Coordinates of N, CA and C in Angstrom, one line a residue:
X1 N -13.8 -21.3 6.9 CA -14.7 -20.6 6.0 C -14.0 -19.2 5.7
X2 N -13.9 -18.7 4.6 CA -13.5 -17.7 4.2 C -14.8 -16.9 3.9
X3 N -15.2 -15.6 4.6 CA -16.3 -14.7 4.3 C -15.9 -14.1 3.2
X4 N -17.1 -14.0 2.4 CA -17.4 -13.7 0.7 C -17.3 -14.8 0.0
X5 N -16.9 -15.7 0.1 CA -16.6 -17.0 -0.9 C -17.9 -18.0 -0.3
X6 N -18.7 -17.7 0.7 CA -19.9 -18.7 1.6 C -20.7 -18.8 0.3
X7 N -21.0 -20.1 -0.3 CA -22.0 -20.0 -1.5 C -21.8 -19.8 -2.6
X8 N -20.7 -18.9 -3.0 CA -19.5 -18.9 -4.1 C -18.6 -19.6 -5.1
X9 N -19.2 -20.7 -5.3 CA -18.8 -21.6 -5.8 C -17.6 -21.1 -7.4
X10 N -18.2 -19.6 -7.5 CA -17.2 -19.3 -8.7 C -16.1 -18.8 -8.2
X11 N -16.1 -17.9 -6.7 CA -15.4 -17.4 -6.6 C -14.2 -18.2 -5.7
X12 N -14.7 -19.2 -5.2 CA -14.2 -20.4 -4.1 C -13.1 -21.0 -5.3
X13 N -13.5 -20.9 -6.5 CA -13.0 -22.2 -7.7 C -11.5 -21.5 -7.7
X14 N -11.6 -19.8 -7.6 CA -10.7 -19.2 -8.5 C -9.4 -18.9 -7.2
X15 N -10.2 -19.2 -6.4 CA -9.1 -18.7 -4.4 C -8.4 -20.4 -4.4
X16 N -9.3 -21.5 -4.4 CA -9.0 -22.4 -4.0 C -8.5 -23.2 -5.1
X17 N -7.8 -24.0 -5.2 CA -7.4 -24.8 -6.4 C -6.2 -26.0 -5.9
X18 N -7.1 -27.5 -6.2 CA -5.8 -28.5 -6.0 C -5.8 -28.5 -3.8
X19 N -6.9 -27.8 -3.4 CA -6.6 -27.9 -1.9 C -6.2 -26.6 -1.3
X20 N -5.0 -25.7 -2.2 CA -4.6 -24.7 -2.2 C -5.6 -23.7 -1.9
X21 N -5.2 -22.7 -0.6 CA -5.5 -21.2 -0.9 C -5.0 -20.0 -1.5
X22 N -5.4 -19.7 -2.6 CA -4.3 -18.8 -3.4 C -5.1 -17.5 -2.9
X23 N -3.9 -16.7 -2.1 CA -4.0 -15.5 -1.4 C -3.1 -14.3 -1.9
X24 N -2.7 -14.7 -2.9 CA -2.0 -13.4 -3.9 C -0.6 -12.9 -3.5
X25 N -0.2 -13.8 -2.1 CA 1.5 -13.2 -1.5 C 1.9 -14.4 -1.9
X26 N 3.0 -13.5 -2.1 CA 4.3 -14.5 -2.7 C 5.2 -14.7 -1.4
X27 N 5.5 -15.9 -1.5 CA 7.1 -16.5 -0.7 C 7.5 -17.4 -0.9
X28 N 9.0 -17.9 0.0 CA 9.0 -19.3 0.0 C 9.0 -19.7 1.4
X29 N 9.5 -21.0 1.5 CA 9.9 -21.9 2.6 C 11.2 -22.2 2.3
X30 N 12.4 -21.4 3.6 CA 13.6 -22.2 3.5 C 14.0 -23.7 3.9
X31 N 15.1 -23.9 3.4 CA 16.0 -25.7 4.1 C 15.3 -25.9 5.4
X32 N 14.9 -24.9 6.1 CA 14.9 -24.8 7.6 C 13.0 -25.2 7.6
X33 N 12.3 -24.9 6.5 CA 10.7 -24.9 6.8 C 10.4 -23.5 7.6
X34 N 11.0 -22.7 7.0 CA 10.5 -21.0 7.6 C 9.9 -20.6 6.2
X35 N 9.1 -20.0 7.1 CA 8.0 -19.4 5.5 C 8.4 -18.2 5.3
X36 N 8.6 -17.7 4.3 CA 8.9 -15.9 4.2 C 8.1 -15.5 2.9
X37 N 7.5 -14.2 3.4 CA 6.6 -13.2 2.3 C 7.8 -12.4 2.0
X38 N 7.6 -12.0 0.9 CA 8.4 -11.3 -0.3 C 7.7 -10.3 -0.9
X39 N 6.3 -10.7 -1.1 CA 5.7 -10.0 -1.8 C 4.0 -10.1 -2.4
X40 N 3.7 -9.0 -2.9 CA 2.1 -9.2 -3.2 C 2.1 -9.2 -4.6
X41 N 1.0 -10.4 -5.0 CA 0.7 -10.2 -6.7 C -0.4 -8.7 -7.1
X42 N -0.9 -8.4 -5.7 CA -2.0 -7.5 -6.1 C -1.6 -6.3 -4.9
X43 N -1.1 -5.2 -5.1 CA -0.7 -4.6 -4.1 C -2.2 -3.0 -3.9
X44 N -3.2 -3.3 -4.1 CA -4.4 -2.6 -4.3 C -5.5 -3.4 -3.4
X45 N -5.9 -2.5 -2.2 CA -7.2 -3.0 -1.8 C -8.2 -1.9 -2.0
X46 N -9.3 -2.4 -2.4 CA -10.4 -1.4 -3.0 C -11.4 -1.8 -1.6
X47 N -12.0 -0.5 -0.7 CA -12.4 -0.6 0.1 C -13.7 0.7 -0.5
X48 N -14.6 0.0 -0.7 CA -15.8 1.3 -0.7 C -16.0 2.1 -2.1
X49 N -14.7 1.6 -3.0 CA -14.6 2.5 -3.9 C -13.3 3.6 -3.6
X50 N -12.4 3.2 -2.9 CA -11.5 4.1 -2.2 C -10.0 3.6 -2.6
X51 N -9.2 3.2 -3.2 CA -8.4 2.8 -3.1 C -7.0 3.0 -2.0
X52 N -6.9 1.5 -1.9 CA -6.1 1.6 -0.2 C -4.8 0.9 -0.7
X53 N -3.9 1.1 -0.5 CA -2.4 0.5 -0.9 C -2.0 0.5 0.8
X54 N -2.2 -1.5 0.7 CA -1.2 -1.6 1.9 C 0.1 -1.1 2.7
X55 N 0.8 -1.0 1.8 CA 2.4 -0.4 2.2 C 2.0 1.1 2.6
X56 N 1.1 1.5 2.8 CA 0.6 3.2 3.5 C 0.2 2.6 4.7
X57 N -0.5 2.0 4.8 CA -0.6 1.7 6.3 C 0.9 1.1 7.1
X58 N 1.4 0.1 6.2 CA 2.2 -0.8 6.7 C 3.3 0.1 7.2
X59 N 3.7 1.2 6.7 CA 4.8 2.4 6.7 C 3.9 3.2 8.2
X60 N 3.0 3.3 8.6 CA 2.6 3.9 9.4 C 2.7 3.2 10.6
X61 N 2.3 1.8 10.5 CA 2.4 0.7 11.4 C 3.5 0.5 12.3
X62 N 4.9 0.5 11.5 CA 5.9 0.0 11.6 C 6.5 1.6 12.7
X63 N 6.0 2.4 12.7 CA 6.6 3.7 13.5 C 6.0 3.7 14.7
X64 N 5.1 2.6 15.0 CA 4.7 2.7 16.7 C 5.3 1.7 17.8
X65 N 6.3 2.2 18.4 CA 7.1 1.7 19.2 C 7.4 0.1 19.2
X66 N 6.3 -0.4 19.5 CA 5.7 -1.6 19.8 C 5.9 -2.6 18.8
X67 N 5.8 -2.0 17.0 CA 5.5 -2.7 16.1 C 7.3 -3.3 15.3
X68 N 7.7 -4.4 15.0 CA 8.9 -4.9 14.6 C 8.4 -4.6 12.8
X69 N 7.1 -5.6 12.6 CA 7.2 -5.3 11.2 C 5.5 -5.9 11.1
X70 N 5.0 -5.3 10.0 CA 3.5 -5.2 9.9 C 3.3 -5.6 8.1
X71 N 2.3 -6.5 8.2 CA 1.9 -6.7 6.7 C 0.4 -6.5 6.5
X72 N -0.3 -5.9 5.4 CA -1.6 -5.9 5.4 C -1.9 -6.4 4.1
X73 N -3.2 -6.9 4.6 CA -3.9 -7.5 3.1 C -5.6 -7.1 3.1
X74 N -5.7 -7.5 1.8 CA -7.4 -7.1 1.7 C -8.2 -8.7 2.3
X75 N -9.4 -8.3 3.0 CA -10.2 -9.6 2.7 C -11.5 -8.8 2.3
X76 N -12.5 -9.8 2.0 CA -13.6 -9.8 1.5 C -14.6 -9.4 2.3
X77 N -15.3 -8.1 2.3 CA -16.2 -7.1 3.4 C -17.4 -7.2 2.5
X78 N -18.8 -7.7 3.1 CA -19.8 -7.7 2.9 C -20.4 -6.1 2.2
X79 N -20.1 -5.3 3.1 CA -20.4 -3.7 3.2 C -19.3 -2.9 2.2
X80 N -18.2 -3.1 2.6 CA -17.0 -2.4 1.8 C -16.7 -3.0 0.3
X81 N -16.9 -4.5 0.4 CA -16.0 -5.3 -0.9 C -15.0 -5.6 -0.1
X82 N -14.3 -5.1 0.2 CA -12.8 -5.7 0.8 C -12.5 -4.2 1.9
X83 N -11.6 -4.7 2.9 CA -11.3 -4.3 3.7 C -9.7 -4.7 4.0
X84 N -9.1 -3.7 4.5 CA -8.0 -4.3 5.0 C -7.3 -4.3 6.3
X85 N -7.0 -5.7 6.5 CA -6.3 -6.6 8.0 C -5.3 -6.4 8.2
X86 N -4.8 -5.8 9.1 CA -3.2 -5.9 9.2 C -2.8 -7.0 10.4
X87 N -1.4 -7.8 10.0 CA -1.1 -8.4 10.8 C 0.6 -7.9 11.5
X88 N 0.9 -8.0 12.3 CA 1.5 -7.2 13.2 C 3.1 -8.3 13.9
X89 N 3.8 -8.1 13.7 CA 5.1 -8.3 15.0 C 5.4 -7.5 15.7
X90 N 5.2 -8.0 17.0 CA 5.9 -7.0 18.1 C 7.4 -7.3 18.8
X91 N 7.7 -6.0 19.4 CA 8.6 -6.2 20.3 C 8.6 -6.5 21.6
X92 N 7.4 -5.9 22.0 CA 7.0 -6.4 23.2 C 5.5 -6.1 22.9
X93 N 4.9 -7.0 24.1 CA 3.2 -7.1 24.3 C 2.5 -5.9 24.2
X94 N 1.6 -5.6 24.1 CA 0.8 -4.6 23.9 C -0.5 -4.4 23.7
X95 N -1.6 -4.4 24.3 CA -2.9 -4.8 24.6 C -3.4 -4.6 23.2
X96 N -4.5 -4.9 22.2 CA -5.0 -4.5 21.0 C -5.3 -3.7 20.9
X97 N -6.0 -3.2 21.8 CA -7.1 -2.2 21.6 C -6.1 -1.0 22.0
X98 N -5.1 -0.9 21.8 CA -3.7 0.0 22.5 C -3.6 0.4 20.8
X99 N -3.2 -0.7 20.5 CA -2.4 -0.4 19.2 C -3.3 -0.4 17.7
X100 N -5.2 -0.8 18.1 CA -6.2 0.2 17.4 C -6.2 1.8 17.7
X101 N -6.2 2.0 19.0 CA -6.6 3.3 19.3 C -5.1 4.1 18.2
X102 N -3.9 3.8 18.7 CA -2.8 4.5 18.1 C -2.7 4.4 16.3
X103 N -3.3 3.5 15.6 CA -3.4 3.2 14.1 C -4.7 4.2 13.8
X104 N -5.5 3.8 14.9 CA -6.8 5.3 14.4 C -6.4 6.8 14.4
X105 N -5.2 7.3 15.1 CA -4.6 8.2 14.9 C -3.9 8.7 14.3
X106 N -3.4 7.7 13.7 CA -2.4 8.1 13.0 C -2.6 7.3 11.6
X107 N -3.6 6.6 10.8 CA -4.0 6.5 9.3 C -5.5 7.2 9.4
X108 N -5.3 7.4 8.1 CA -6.4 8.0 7.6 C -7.7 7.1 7.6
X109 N -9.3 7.7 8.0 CA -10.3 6.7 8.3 C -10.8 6.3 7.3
X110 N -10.5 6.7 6.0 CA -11.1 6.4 4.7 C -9.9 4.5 4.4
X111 N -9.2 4.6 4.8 CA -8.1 3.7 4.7 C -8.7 2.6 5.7
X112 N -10.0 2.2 6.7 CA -10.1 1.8 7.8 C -11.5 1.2 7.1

């Protein structure tokens, strides 16, 4: 289930198509079946009325010890409209709530 699309039959039509989830990143799949992101068709998450550009966090992300490479995207926030998720590579382990506490520090909370 994708939250915001529950009941959304217009909005489900325009995400989903043919089986597909169309999620606005671009990549491919090499000879090998590795998937690689390249890129965003929508590089703008609107949180509140705030405008939040991924690559500000992702640039923040990527300077905590821990982090190899970080990509963020918007999803669909009941309260906000959209919010944004980041997903994360490490170098080594690192408890979550380690590397919430360090991202609350160091981005800005209107970005959160």
């Amino acid at each position: 289930m994708i939250p915001g699309y529950y009941k959304r039959p217009d909005l489900t039509a325009r995400m989903i198509v043919d089986g597909w989830l169309f999620t606005g990143d671009l990549g491919y799949v090499d000879e090998d079946g590795f998937l690689f992101m390249v890129d965003r068709r929508k590089d703008l998450i609107i949180r509140g009325g705030v405008n939040v550009y991924p690559r500000d966090i992702e640039e923040v992300l990527v300077q905590h010890p821990a982090v190899v490479e970080a990509a963020v995207f918007g999803v669909p926030d009941a309260r906000w409209g959209e919010i944004p998720v980041a997903a994360v590579v490490l170098r080594e382990t690192v408890p979550p709530d380690t590397l919430k506490v360090w991202a609350n520090e160091h981005i800005a909370t209107n970005k959160f």
